JSON list of C-alpha atoms in Angstrom, two decimals:
[
{"chain": "J", "resi": 8, "resn": "MET", "atom": "CA", "xyz": [-12.90, 14.58, -77.10]},
{"chain": "J", "resi": 9, "resn": "ARG", "atom": "CA", "xyz": [-12.38, 13.46, -73.52]},
{"chain": "J", "resi": 10, "resn": "ASN", "atom": "CA", "xyz": [-15.36, 12.54, -71.40]},
{"chain": "J", "resi": 11, "resn": "PRO", "atom": "CA", "xyz": [-15.80, 14.73, -68.32]},
{"chain": "J", "resi": 12, "resn": "ALA", "atom": "CA", "xyz": [-14.76, 13.03, -65.06]},
{"chain": "J", "resi": 13, "resn": "LYS", "atom": "CA", "xyz": [-17.62, 11.52, -63.17]},
{"chain": "J", "resi": 14, "resn": "PRO", "atom": "CA", "xyz": [-18.31, 13.05, -59.76]},
{"chain": "J", "resi": 15, "resn": "PRO", "atom": "CA", "xyz": [-17.50, 10.68, -56.89]},
{"chain": "J", "resi": 16, "resn": "THR", "atom": "CA", "xyz": [-20.40, 8.71, -55.58]},
{"chain": "J", "resi": 17, "resn": "ALA", "atom": "CA", "xyz": [-21.53, 8.87, -51.96]},
{"chain": "J", "resi": 18, "resn": "THR", "atom": "CA", "xyz": [-20.20, 5.36, -51.40]},
{"chain": "J", "resi": 19, "resn": "GLY", "atom": "CA", "xyz": [-16.82, 6.28, -52.83]},
{"chain": "J", "resi": 20, "resn": "MET", "atom": "CA", "xyz": [-16.58, 9.37, -50.64]},
{"chain": "J", "resi": 21, "resn": "ALA", "atom": "CA", "xyz": [-17.46, 7.35, -47.57]},
{"chain": "J", "resi": 22, "resn": "VAL", "atom": "CA", "xyz": [-14.80, 4.74, -48.33]},
{"chain": "J", "resi": 23, "resn": "ARG", "atom": "CA", "xyz": [-12.17, 7.41, -48.96]},
{"chain": "J", "resi": 24, "resn": "THR", "atom": "CA", "xyz": [-13.02, 9.21, -45.73]},
{"chain": "J", "resi": 25, "resn": "ALA", "atom": "CA", "xyz": [-12.91, 5.95, -43.78]},
{"chain": "J", "resi": 26, "resn": "ILE", "atom": "CA", "xyz": [-9.47, 5.11, -45.19]},
{"chain": "J", "resi": 27, "resn": "ILE", "atom": "CA", "xyz": [-8.10, 8.54, -44.29]},
{"chain": "J", "resi": 28, "resn": "LEU", "atom": "CA", "xyz": [-9.50, 8.30, -40.76]},
{"chain": "J", "resi": 29, "resn": "PHE", "atom": "CA", "xyz": [-8.04, 4.81, -40.36]},
{"chain": "J", "resi": 30, "resn": "ILE", "atom": "CA", "xyz": [-4.60, 6.03, -41.39]},
{"chain": "J", "resi": 31, "resn": "PHE", "atom": "CA", "xyz": [-4.73, 8.94, -38.94]},
{"chain": "J", "resi": 32, "resn": "VAL", "atom": "CA", "xyz": [-5.92, 6.69, -36.09]},
{"chain": "J", "resi": 33, "resn": "ALA", "atom": "CA", "xyz": [-3.21, 4.13, -36.84]},
{"chain": "J", "resi": 34, "resn": "ILE", "atom": "CA", "xyz": [-0.51, 6.81, -36.84]},
{"chain": "J", "resi": 35, "resn": "PHE", "atom": "CA", "xyz": [-1.83, 8.39, -33.64]},
{"chain": "J", "resi": 36, "resn": "THR", "atom": "CA", "xyz": [-2.08, 5.02, -31.89]},
{"chain": "J", "resi": 37, "resn": "GLY", "atom": "CA", "xyz": [1.44, 4.17, -32.95]},
{"chain": "J", "resi": 38, "resn": "LEU", "atom": "CA", "xyz": [2.78, 7.45, -31.60]},
{"chain": "J", "resi": 39, "resn": "LEU", "atom": "CA", "xyz": [0.99, 6.92, -28.27]},
{"chain": "J", "resi": 40, "resn": "SER", "atom": "CA", "xyz": [2.35, 3.37, -27.98]},
{"chain": "J", "resi": 41, "resn": "ALA", "atom": "CA", "xyz": [5.85, 4.55, -28.75]},
{"chain": "J", "resi": 42, "resn": "ALA", "atom": "CA", "xyz": [5.58, 7.34, -26.18]},
{"chain": "J", "resi": 43, "resn": "TYR", "atom": "CA", "xyz": [4.33, 4.88, -23.54]},
{"chain": "J", "resi": 44, "resn": "LEU", "atom": "CA", "xyz": [7.13, 2.40, -24.22]},
{"chain": "J", "resi": 45, "resn": "TRP", "atom": "CA", "xyz": [9.65, 5.24, -24.14]},
{"chain": "J", "resi": 46, "resn": "THR", "atom": "CA", "xyz": [8.46, 6.67, -20.82]},
{"chain": "J", "resi": 47, "resn": "ARG", "atom": "CA", "xyz": [7.43, 3.41, -19.11]},
{"chain": "J", "resi": 48, "resn": "PRO", "atom": "CA", "xyz": [10.81, 2.72, -17.46]},
{"chain": "J", "resi": 49, "resn": "THR", "atom": "CA", "xyz": [10.91, 6.25, -16.06]},
{"chain": "J", "resi": 50, "resn": "ILE", "atom": "CA", "xyz": [7.35, 6.00, -14.74]},
{"chain": "J", "resi": 51, "resn": "GLU", "atom": "CA", "xyz": [8.00, 2.60, -13.13]},
{"chain": "J", "resi": 52, "resn": "ALA", "atom": "CA", "xyz": [11.24, 3.83, -11.57]},
{"chain": "J", "resi": 53, "resn": "ALA", "atom": "CA", "xyz": [9.48, 6.87, -10.10]},
{"chain": "J", "resi": 54, "resn": "ALA", "atom": "CA", "xyz": [6.68, 4.69, -8.69]},
{"chain": "J", "resi": 55, "resn": "ALA", "atom": "CA", "xyz": [9.21, 2.30, -7.14]},
{"chain": "J", "resi": 56, "resn": "GLU", "atom": "CA", "xyz": [11.14, 5.19, -5.61]},
{"chain": "J", "resi": 57, "resn": "GLU", "atom": "CA", "xyz": [7.96, 6.62, -4.09]},
{"chain": "J", "resi": 58, "resn": "LYS", "atom": "CA", "xyz": [7.00, 3.22, -2.69]},
{"chain": "J", "resi": 59, "resn": "MET", "atom": "CA", "xyz": [10.44, 2.79, -1.13]},
{"chain": "J", "resi": 60, "resn": "LYS", "atom": "CA", "xyz": [10.17, 6.20, 0.52]},
{"chain": "J", "resi": 61, "resn": "LEU", "atom": "CA", "xyz": [7.02, 5.02, 2.30]},
{"chain": "J", "resi": 62, "resn": "ILE", "atom": "CA", "xyz": [8.58, 1.70, 3.28]},
{"chain": "J", "resi": 63, "resn": "ASP", "atom": "CA", "xyz": [11.68, 3.46, 4.60]},
{"chain": "J", "resi": 64, "resn": "GLU", "atom": "CA", "xyz": [9.48, 5.26, 7.11]},
{"chain": "J", "resi": 65, "resn": "VAL", "atom": "CA", "xyz": [8.42, 2.00, 8.77]},
{"chain": "J", "resi": 66, "resn": "LEU", "atom": "CA", "xyz": [11.32, -0.35, 8.04]},
{"chain": "J", "resi": 67, "resn": "PRO", "atom": "CA", "xyz": [14.98, 0.67, 8.45]},
{"chain": "J", "resi": 68, "resn": "ARG", "atom": "CA", "xyz": [17.20, -0.71, 5.70]},
{"chain": "J", "resi": 69, "resn": "LYS", "atom": "CA", "xyz": [19.44, -2.41, 8.24]},
{"chain": "J", "resi": 70, "resn": "TYR", "atom": "CA", "xyz": [16.77, -5.11, 8.46]},
{"chain": "J", "resi": 71, "resn": "TYR", "atom": "CA", "xyz": [17.24, -6.40, 4.94]},
{"chain": "J", "resi": 72, "resn": "ASP", "atom": "CA", "xyz": [19.63, -6.87, 2.06]},
{"chain": "J", "resi": 73, "resn": "ASN", "atom": "CA", "xyz": [17.24, -8.24, -0.58]},
{"chain": "J", "resi": 74, "resn": "GLU", "atom": "CA", "xyz": [15.31, -6.43, -3.30]},
{"chain": "J", "resi": 75, "resn": "LEU", "atom": "CA", "xyz": [12.24, -5.72, -1.23]},
{"chain": "J", "resi": 76, "resn": "LEU", "atom": "CA", "xyz": [9.92, -4.70, -4.04]},
{"chain": "J", "resi": 77, "resn": "LYS", "atom": "CA", "xyz": [10.60, -7.98, -5.84]},
{"chain": "J", "resi": 78, "resn": "ASP", "atom": "CA", "xyz": [10.06, -10.26, -2.83]},
{"chain": "J", "resi": 79, "resn": "THR", "atom": "CA", "xyz": [6.32, -10.04, -2.42]},
{"chain": "J", "resi": 80, "resn": "LEU", "atom": "CA", "xyz": [3.28, -11.95, -1.26]},
{"chain": "J", "resi": 81, "resn": "GLN", "atom": "CA", "xyz": [-0.23, -11.39, -2.57]},
{"chain": "J", "resi": 82, "resn": "ILE", "atom": "CA", "xyz": [-2.72, -11.23, 0.29]},
{"chain": "J", "resi": 83, "resn": "ALA", "atom": "CA", "xyz": [-6.32, -12.05, -0.49]},
{"chain": "J", "resi": 84, "resn": "PRO", "atom": "CA", "xyz": [-9.08, -9.75, 0.79]},
{"chain": "J", "resi": 85, "resn": "THR", "atom": "CA", "xyz": [-9.36, -10.21, 4.54]},
{"chain": "J", "resi": 86, "resn": "ALA", "atom": "CA", "xyz": [-11.45, -8.55, 7.22]},
{"chain": "J", "resi": 87, "resn": "ALA", "atom": "CA", "xyz": [-8.56, -8.80, 9.67]},
{"chain": "J", "resi": 88, "resn": "LEU", "atom": "CA", "xyz": [-6.69, -6.19, 7.65]},
{"chain": "J", "resi": 89, "resn": "GLY", "atom": "CA", "xyz": [-9.78, -4.26, 6.63]},
{"chain": "J", "resi": 90, "resn": "LEU", "atom": "CA", "xyz": [-9.04, -5.08, 3.00]},
{"chain": "J", "resi": 91, "resn": "ASP", "atom": "CA", "xyz": [-11.71, -5.83, 0.42]},
{"chain": "J", "resi": 92, "resn": "GLU", "atom": "CA", "xyz": [-9.22, -6.27, -2.41]},
{"chain": "J", "resi": 93, "resn": "VAL", "atom": "CA", "xyz": [-5.97, -8.13, -3.03]},
{"chain": "J", "resi": 94, "resn": "SER", "atom": "CA", "xyz": [-2.97, -6.32, -1.57]},
{"chain": "J", "resi": 95, "resn": "THR", "atom": "CA", "xyz": [0.80, -6.76, -1.70]},
{"chain": "J", "resi": 96, "resn": "ALA", "atom": "CA", "xyz": [3.03, -7.53, 1.28]},
{"chain": "J", "resi": 97, "resn": "TYR", "atom": "CA", "xyz": [6.79, -7.06, 1.09]},
{"chain": "J", "resi": 98, "resn": "ARG", "atom": "CA", "xyz": [9.08, -9.56, 2.76]},
{"chain": "J", "resi": 99, "resn": "ALA", "atom": "CA", "xyz": [12.46, -8.38, 3.98]},
{"chain": "J", "resi": 100, "resn": "ARG", "atom": "CA", "xyz": [15.36, -10.82, 4.18]},
{"chain": "J", "resi": 101, "resn": "LYS", "atom": "CA", "xyz": [18.75, -10.65, 5.83]},
{"chain": "J", "resi": 102, "resn": "ASP", "atom": "CA", "xyz": [21.35, -13.16, 4.64]},
{"chain": "J", "resi": 103, "resn": "GLY", "atom": "CA", "xyz": [18.58, -15.07, 2.91]},
{"chain": "J", "resi": 104, "resn": "LYS", "atom": "CA", "xyz": [16.37, -15.41, 6.00]},
{"chain": "J", "resi": 105, "resn": "PRO", "atom": "CA", "xyz": [13.00, -13.63, 6.41]},
{"chain": "J", "resi": 106, "resn": "SER", "atom": "CA", "xyz": [13.56, -10.76, 8.83]},
{"chain": "J", "resi": 107, "resn": "ALA", "atom": "CA", "xyz": [10.58, -8.45, 8.49]},
{"chain": "J", "resi": 108, "resn": "LEU", "atom": "CA", "xyz": [7.30, -7.90, 6.71]},
{"chain": "J", "resi": 109, "resn": "VAL", "atom": "CA", "xyz": [5.59, -4.77, 5.44]},
{"chain": "J", "resi": 110, "resn": "LEU", "atom": "CA", "xyz": [1.89, -4.85, 4.67]},
{"chain": "J", "resi": 111, "resn": "GLU", "atom": "CA", "xyz": [-1.12, -2.61, 4.27]},
{"chain": "J", "resi": 112, "resn": "ALA", "atom": "CA", "xyz": [-4.14, -2.40, 6.54]},
{"chain": "J", "resi": 113, "resn": "ILE", "atom": "CA", "xyz": [-7.22, -0.22, 6.67]},
{"chain": "J", "resi": 114, "resn": "ALA", "atom": "CA", "xyz": [-8.99, 1.22, 9.68]},
{"chain": "J", "resi": 115, "resn": "PRO", "atom": "CA", "xyz": [-12.56, 1.41, 8.35]},
{"chain": "J", "resi": 116, "resn": "ASP", "atom": "CA", "xyz": [-13.97, 3.43, 11.22]},
{"chain": "J", "resi": 117, "resn": "GLY", "atom": "CA", "xyz": [-12.06, 6.69, 11.20]},
{"chain": "J", "resi": 118, "resn": "TYR", "atom": "CA", "xyz": [-13.96, 9.86, 12.04]},
{"chain": "J", "resi": 119, "resn": "ALA", "atom": "CA", "xyz": [-14.10, 10.84, 8.36]},
{"chain": "J", "resi": 120, "resn": "GLY", "atom": "CA", "xyz": [-13.85, 7.42, 6.75]},
{"chain": "J", "resi": 121, "resn": "LYS", "atom": "CA", "xyz": [-11.18, 4.87, 5.98]},
{"chain": "J", "resi": 122, "resn": "ILE", "atom": "CA", "xyz": [-7.60, 5.31, 7.17]},
{"chain": "J", "resi": 123, "resn": "ARG", "atom": "CA", "xyz": [-4.97, 3.45, 5.16]},
{"chain": "J", "resi": 124, "resn": "LEU", "atom": "CA", "xyz": [-1.93, 2.20, 7.06]},
{"chain": "J", "resi": 125, "resn": "LEU", "atom": "CA", "xyz": [1.47, 0.77, 6.22]},
{"chain": "J", "resi": 126, "resn": "ILE", "atom": "CA", "xyz": [2.79, -1.50, 8.98]},
{"chain": "J", "resi": 127, "resn": "ALA", "atom": "CA", "xyz": [6.15, -3.24, 9.43]},
{"chain": "J", "resi": 128, "resn": "PHE", "atom": "CA", "xyz": [6.59, -6.31, 11.62]},
{"chain": "J", "resi": 129, "resn": "GLY", "atom": "CA", "xyz": [9.78, -8.02, 12.72]},
{"chain": "J", "resi": 130, "resn": "SER", "atom": "CA", "xyz": [10.26, -11.78, 12.48]},
{"chain": "J", "resi": 131, "resn": "GLU", "atom": "CA", "xyz": [9.15, -12.20, 16.11]},
{"chain": "J", "resi": 132, "resn": "GLY", "atom": "CA", "xyz": [5.95, -10.27, 15.50]},
{"chain": "J", "resi": 133, "resn": "GLU", "atom": "CA", "xyz": [7.22, -7.02, 17.00]},
{"chain": "J", "resi": 134, "resn": "LEU", "atom": "CA", "xyz": [6.03, -3.74, 15.53]},
{"chain": "J", "resi": 135, "resn": "LEU", "atom": "CA", "xyz": [8.81, -1.90, 13.73]},
{"chain": "J", "resi": 136, "resn": "GLY", "atom": "CA", "xyz": [6.80, 1.02, 12.46]},
{"chain": "J", "resi": 137, "resn": "VAL", "atom": "CA", "xyz": [3.37, 2.30, 11.47]},
{"chain": "J", "resi": 138, "resn": "ARG", "atom": "CA", "xyz": [2.49, 5.10, 9.09]},
{"chain": "J", "resi": 139, "resn": "VAL", "atom": "CA", "xyz": [-0.74, 6.54, 7.78]},
{"chain": "J", "resi": 140, "resn": "THR", "atom": "CA", "xyz": [-0.65, 6.66, 3.98]},
{"chain": "J", "resi": 141, "resn": "GLN", "atom": "CA", "xyz": [-4.13, 8.04, 3.31]},
{"chain": "J", "resi": 142, "resn": "HIS", "atom": "CA", "xyz": [-6.90, 9.59, 5.39]},
{"chain": "J", "resi": 143, "resn": "LYS", "atom": "CA", "xyz": [-9.58, 12.28, 5.44]},
{"chain": "J", "resi": 144, "resn": "GLU", "atom": "CA", "xyz": [-9.46, 13.15, 9.12]},
{"chain": "J", "resi": 145, "resn": "THR", "atom": "CA", "xyz": [-10.20, 16.69, 10.29]},
{"chain": "J", "resi": 146, "resn": "PRO", "atom": "CA", "xyz": [-7.26, 19.05, 9.68]},
{"chain": "J", "resi": 147, "resn": "GLY", "atom": "CA", "xyz": [-5.81, 20.36, 12.92]},
{"chain": "J", "resi": 148, "resn": "LEU", "atom": "CA", "xyz": [-7.74, 17.83, 14.99]},
{"chain": "J", "resi": 149, "resn": "GLY", "atom": "CA", "xyz": [-7.69, 14.17, 14.00]},
{"chain": "J", "resi": 150, "resn": "ASP", "atom": "CA", "xyz": [-4.93, 14.43, 11.44]},
{"chain": "J", "resi": 151, "resn": "TYR", "atom": "CA", "xyz": [-2.21, 14.19, 14.09]},
{"chain": "J", "resi": 152, "resn": "ILE", "atom": "CA", "xyz": [-2.05, 10.48, 13.28]},
{"chain": "J", "resi": 153, "resn": "ASP", "atom": "CA", "xyz": [0.07, 11.61, 10.33]},
{"chain": "J", "resi": 154, "resn": "PRO", "atom": "CA", "xyz": [3.56, 12.60, 11.59]},
{"chain": "J", "resi": 155, "resn": "LYS", "atom": "CA", "xyz": [3.75, 15.27, 8.91]},
{"chain": "J", "resi": 156, "resn": "LYS", "atom": "CA", "xyz": [0.71, 16.95, 10.49]},
{"chain": "J", "resi": 157, "resn": "ASP", "atom": "CA", "xyz": [1.51, 16.13, 14.12]},
{"chain": "J", "resi": 158, "resn": "LYS", "atom": "CA", "xyz": [2.72, 19.19, 16.01]},
{"chain": "J", "resi": 159, "resn": "ASN", "atom": "CA", "xyz": [4.82, 16.97, 18.25]},
{"chain": "J", "resi": 160, "resn": "LYS", "atom": "CA", "xyz": [7.76, 16.57, 15.89]},
{"chain": "J", "resi": 161, "resn": "GLU", "atom": "CA", "xyz": [10.05, 15.01, 18.50]},
{"chain": "J", "resi": 162, "resn": "HIS", "atom": "CA", "xyz": [7.70, 12.16, 19.38]},
{"chain": "J", "resi": 163, "resn": "PRO", "atom": "CA", "xyz": [4.85, 11.96, 16.85]},
{"chain": "J", "resi": 164, "resn": "TRP", "atom": "CA", "xyz": [1.75, 10.13, 18.05]},
{"chain": "J", "resi": 165, "resn": "ILE", "atom": "CA", "xyz": [2.13, 7.31, 15.52]},
{"chain": "J", "resi": 166, "resn": "THR", "atom": "CA", "xyz": [5.55, 6.34, 16.91]},
{"chain": "J", "resi": 167, "resn": "GLN", "atom": "CA", "xyz": [3.91, 4.95, 20.08]},
{"chain": "J", "resi": 168, "resn": "PHE", "atom": "CA", "xyz": [3.68, 1.64, 18.23]},
{"chain": "J", "resi": 169, "resn": "ASP", "atom": "CA", "xyz": [7.40, 1.39, 17.48]},
{"chain": "J", "resi": 170, "resn": "GLY", "atom": "CA", "xyz": [9.06, -1.54, 19.22]},
{"chain": "J", "resi": 171, "resn": "LEU", "atom": "CA", "xyz": [5.91, -2.94, 20.78]},
{"chain": "J", "resi": 172, "resn": "THR", "atom": "CA", "xyz": [5.42, -6.69, 21.00]},
{"chain": "J", "resi": 173, "resn": "PRO", "atom": "CA", "xyz": [1.65, -6.97, 20.45]},
{"chain": "J", "resi": 174, "resn": "MET", "atom": "CA", "xyz": [1.25, -10.48, 21.78]},
{"chain": "J", "resi": 175, "resn": "SER", "atom": "CA", "xyz": [2.66, -9.44, 25.16]},
{"chain": "J", "resi": 176, "resn": "ILE", "atom": "CA", "xyz": [0.18, -6.58, 25.60]},
{"chain": "J", "resi": 177, "resn": "ASP", "atom": "CA", "xyz": [-3.16, -7.26, 27.23]},
{"chain": "J", "resi": 178, "resn": "GLU", "atom": "CA", "xyz": [-6.14, -6.71, 24.95]},
{"chain": "J", "resi": 179, "resn": "ARG", "atom": "CA", "xyz": [-7.55, -4.14, 27.38]},
{"chain": "J", "resi": 180, "resn": "ALA", "atom": "CA", "xyz": [-4.45, -1.99, 26.94]},
{"chain": "J", "resi": 181, "resn": "TRP", "atom": "CA", "xyz": [-5.12, -1.55, 23.22]},
{"chain": "J", "resi": 182, "resn": "LYS", "atom": "CA", "xyz": [-7.11, 1.60, 23.84]},
{"chain": "J", "resi": 183, "resn": "VAL", "atom": "CA", "xyz": [-6.49, 5.29, 24.35]},
{"chain": "J", "resi": 184, "resn": "LYS", "atom": "CA", "xyz": [-5.77, 6.30, 27.94]},
{"chain": "J", "resi": 185, "resn": "LYS", "atom": "CA", "xyz": [-9.17, 7.94, 28.16]},
{"chain": "J", "resi": 186, "resn": "ASP", "atom": "CA", "xyz": [-10.69, 4.47, 27.76]},
{"chain": "J", "resi": 187, "resn": "GLY", "atom": "CA", "xyz": [-8.28, 2.85, 30.22]},
{"chain": "J", "resi": 188, "resn": "GLY", "atom": "CA", "xyz": [-5.63, 1.85, 27.69]},
{"chain": "J", "resi": 189, "resn": "ARG", "atom": "CA", "xyz": [-1.97, 2.71, 27.19]},
{"chain": "J", "resi": 190, "resn": "PHE", "atom": "CA", "xyz": [-2.05, 5.04, 24.18]},
{"chain": "J", "resi": 191, "resn": "ASP", "atom": "CA", "xyz": [-2.04, 8.81, 24.33]},
{"chain": "J", "resi": 192, "resn": "SER", "atom": "CA", "xyz": [-4.54, 10.88, 22.38]},
{"chain": "J", "resi": 193, "resn": "MET", "atom": "CA", "xyz": [-5.47, 14.50, 21.92]},
{"chain": "J", "resi": 194, "resn": "VAL", "atom": "CA", "xyz": [-8.39, 15.90, 23.88]},
{"chain": "J", "resi": 195, "resn": "GLY", "atom": "CA", "xyz": [-11.47, 16.04, 21.70]},
{"chain": "J", "resi": 196, "resn": "ALA", "atom": "CA", "xyz": [-10.00, 13.80, 19.01]},
{"chain": "J", "resi": 197, "resn": "THR", "atom": "CA", "xyz": [-10.20, 10.20, 20.16]},
{"chain": "J", "resi": 198, "resn": "VAL", "atom": "CA", "xyz": [-12.28, 8.57, 17.43]},
{"chain": "J", "resi": 199, "resn": "THR", "atom": "CA", "xyz": [-9.38, 8.67, 14.99]},
{"chain": "J", "resi": 200, "resn": "PRO", "atom": "CA", "xyz": [-6.71, 7.12, 17.26]},
{"chain": "J", "resi": 201, "resn": "ARG", "atom": "CA", "xyz": [-9.19, 4.48, 18.44]},
{"chain": "J", "resi": 202, "resn": "ALA", "atom": "CA", "xyz": [-9.63, 3.37, 14.84]},
{"chain": "J", "resi": 203, "resn": "VAL", "atom": "CA", "xyz": [-5.89, 3.24, 14.18]},
{"chain": "J", "resi": 204, "resn": "ILE", "atom": "CA", "xyz": [-5.12, 1.37, 17.40]},
{"chain": "J", "resi": 205, "resn": "LYS", "atom": "CA", "xyz": [-7.77, -1.23, 16.67]},
{"chain": "J", "resi": 206, "resn": "ALA", "atom": "CA", "xyz": [-6.55, -1.71, 13.09]},
{"chain": "J", "resi": 207, "resn": "VAL", "atom": "CA", "xyz": [-2.92, -2.12, 14.18]},
{"chain": "J", "resi": 208, "resn": "ARG", "atom": "CA", "xyz": [-3.87, -4.72, 16.78]},
{"chain": "J", "resi": 209, "resn": "LYS", "atom": "CA", "xyz": [-5.97, -6.70, 14.28]},
{"chain": "J", "resi": 210, "resn": "ALA", "atom": "CA", "xyz": [-3.09, -6.63, 11.81]},
{"chain": "J", "resi": 211, "resn": "ALA", "atom": "CA", "xyz": [-0.71, -7.86, 14.52]},
{"chain": "J", "resi": 212, "resn": "LEU", "atom": "CA", "xyz": [-3.02, -10.76, 15.33]},
{"chain": "J", "resi": 213, "resn": "TYR", "atom": "CA", "xyz": [-3.28, -11.62, 11.64]},
{"chain": "J", "resi": 214, "resn": "VAL", "atom": "CA", "xyz": [0.49, -11.70, 11.24]},
{"chain": "J", "resi": 215, "resn": "ALA", "atom": "CA", "xyz": [0.85, -13.85, 14.37]},
{"chain": "J", "resi": 216, "resn": "GLU", "atom": "CA", "xyz": [-1.74, -16.32, 13.07]},
{"chain": "J", "resi": 217, "resn": "ASN", "atom": "CA", "xyz": [0.04, -16.51, 9.71]},
{"chain": "J", "resi": 218, "resn": "ARG", "atom": "CA", "xyz": [3.59, -16.39, 11.05]},
{"chain": "J", "resi": 219, "resn": "GLU", "atom": "CA", "xyz": [4.75, -19.55, 9.29]},
{"chain": "J", "resi": 220, "resn": "ARG", "atom": "CA", "xyz": [3.49, -18.27, 5.97]},
{"chain": "J", "resi": 221, "resn": "PHE", "atom": "CA", "xyz": [5.23, -14.93, 6.37]},
{"chain": "J", "resi": 222, "resn": "PHE", "atom": "CA", "xyz": [8.39, -15.99, 8.17]},
{"chain": "J", "resi": 223, "resn": "GLY", "atom": "CA", "xyz": [8.84, -19.63, 7.19]},
{"chain": "J", "resi": 224, "resn": "SER", "atom": "CA", "xyz": [12.46, -20.74, 7.62]},
{"chain": "J", "resi": 225, "resn": "GLU", "atom": "CA", "xyz": [12.83, -22.07, 4.09]},
{"chain": "J", "resi": 226, "resn": "ASP", "atom": "CA", "xyz": [14.98, -19.93, 1.83]},
{"chain": "J", "resi": 227, "resn": "ARG", "atom": "CA", "xyz": [12.97, -19.16, -1.28]},
{"chain": "J", "resi": 228, "resn": "GLY", "atom": "CA", "xyz": [15.49, -16.71, -2.67]},
{"chain": "J", "resi": 229, "resn": "GLN", "atom": "CA", "xyz": [14.76, -13.24, -3.87]},
{"chain": "J", "resi": 230, "resn": "ARG", "atom": "CA", "xyz": [11.65, -13.90, -5.85]},
{"chain": "J", "resi": 231, "resn": "THR", "atom": "CA", "xyz": [7.96, -13.14, -5.84]},
{"chain": "J", "resi": 232, "resn": "GLU", "atom": "CA", "xyz": [5.59, -15.78, -4.54]},
{"chain": "J", "resi": 233, "resn": "ASP", "atom": "CA", "xyz": [2.48, -16.23, -6.62]},
{"chain": "J", "resi": 234, "resn": "SER", "atom": "CA", "xyz": [0.50, -17.93, -3.88]},
{"chain": "J", "resi": 235, "resn": "ARG", "atom": "CA", "xyz": [-2.14, -15.88, -2.17]},
{"chain": "J", "resi": 236, "resn": "LEU", "atom": "CA", "xyz": [-2.72, -16.01, 1.53]},
{"chain": "J", "resi": 237, "resn": "ARG", "atom": "CA", "xyz": [-6.18, -17.07, 2.45]},
{"chain": "J", "resi": 238, "resn": "SER", "atom": "CA", "xyz": [-8.38, -14.81, 4.51]},
{"chain": "J", "resi": 239, "resn": "GLU", "atom": "CA", "xyz": [-8.56, -15.92, 8.12]},
{"chain": "J", "resi": 240, "resn": "ASN", "atom": "CA", "xyz": [-11.94, -14.26, 8.57]}
]
């Protein structure tokens, strides 16, 4: 006569449950990892395409023939750019020689908070283009700093910087016309442009002070530099 099977103990049940859970977690983790590896190239390509769309707005492609997103400089946090974290600058080259630079800057004193900017400089320090990439300015009032929101589609406000040589402009001119400067602004919405103008000028001074680092004549090839630029402030 066979002995009746013993009921599983609490310890045995716990071990069995743990093993089953472990198997399910392992399978689920494996599926997630496989999905990530499968979609990673697509995600990275989409991010690169989006980044290039922004860069194209400030830097015409005629200025370079290198792989811009692979020729980068890491810029340490610096007050001159309004940055409190490491950022990436993109160096354009033409025939192997540095021809332009694209970097980020932040205007910390916008009417509704920080205004993030993307700025392109030529090898002589001239401004090639400025665009606002993020802001919280008042819709229909201060948001005209964004050409997509600016009602003046023929000559958006932000294009006033195009082609300027900052070092040849007197410091007193870096203001809105209401304050005695050279830049236009909308009536009743001057806090926002003041912040942008000041941030662009500070970025221009920073680039001028670090010109050799950004536009050194040595040909480093199309590669990423690992060195970080020190803060000048």
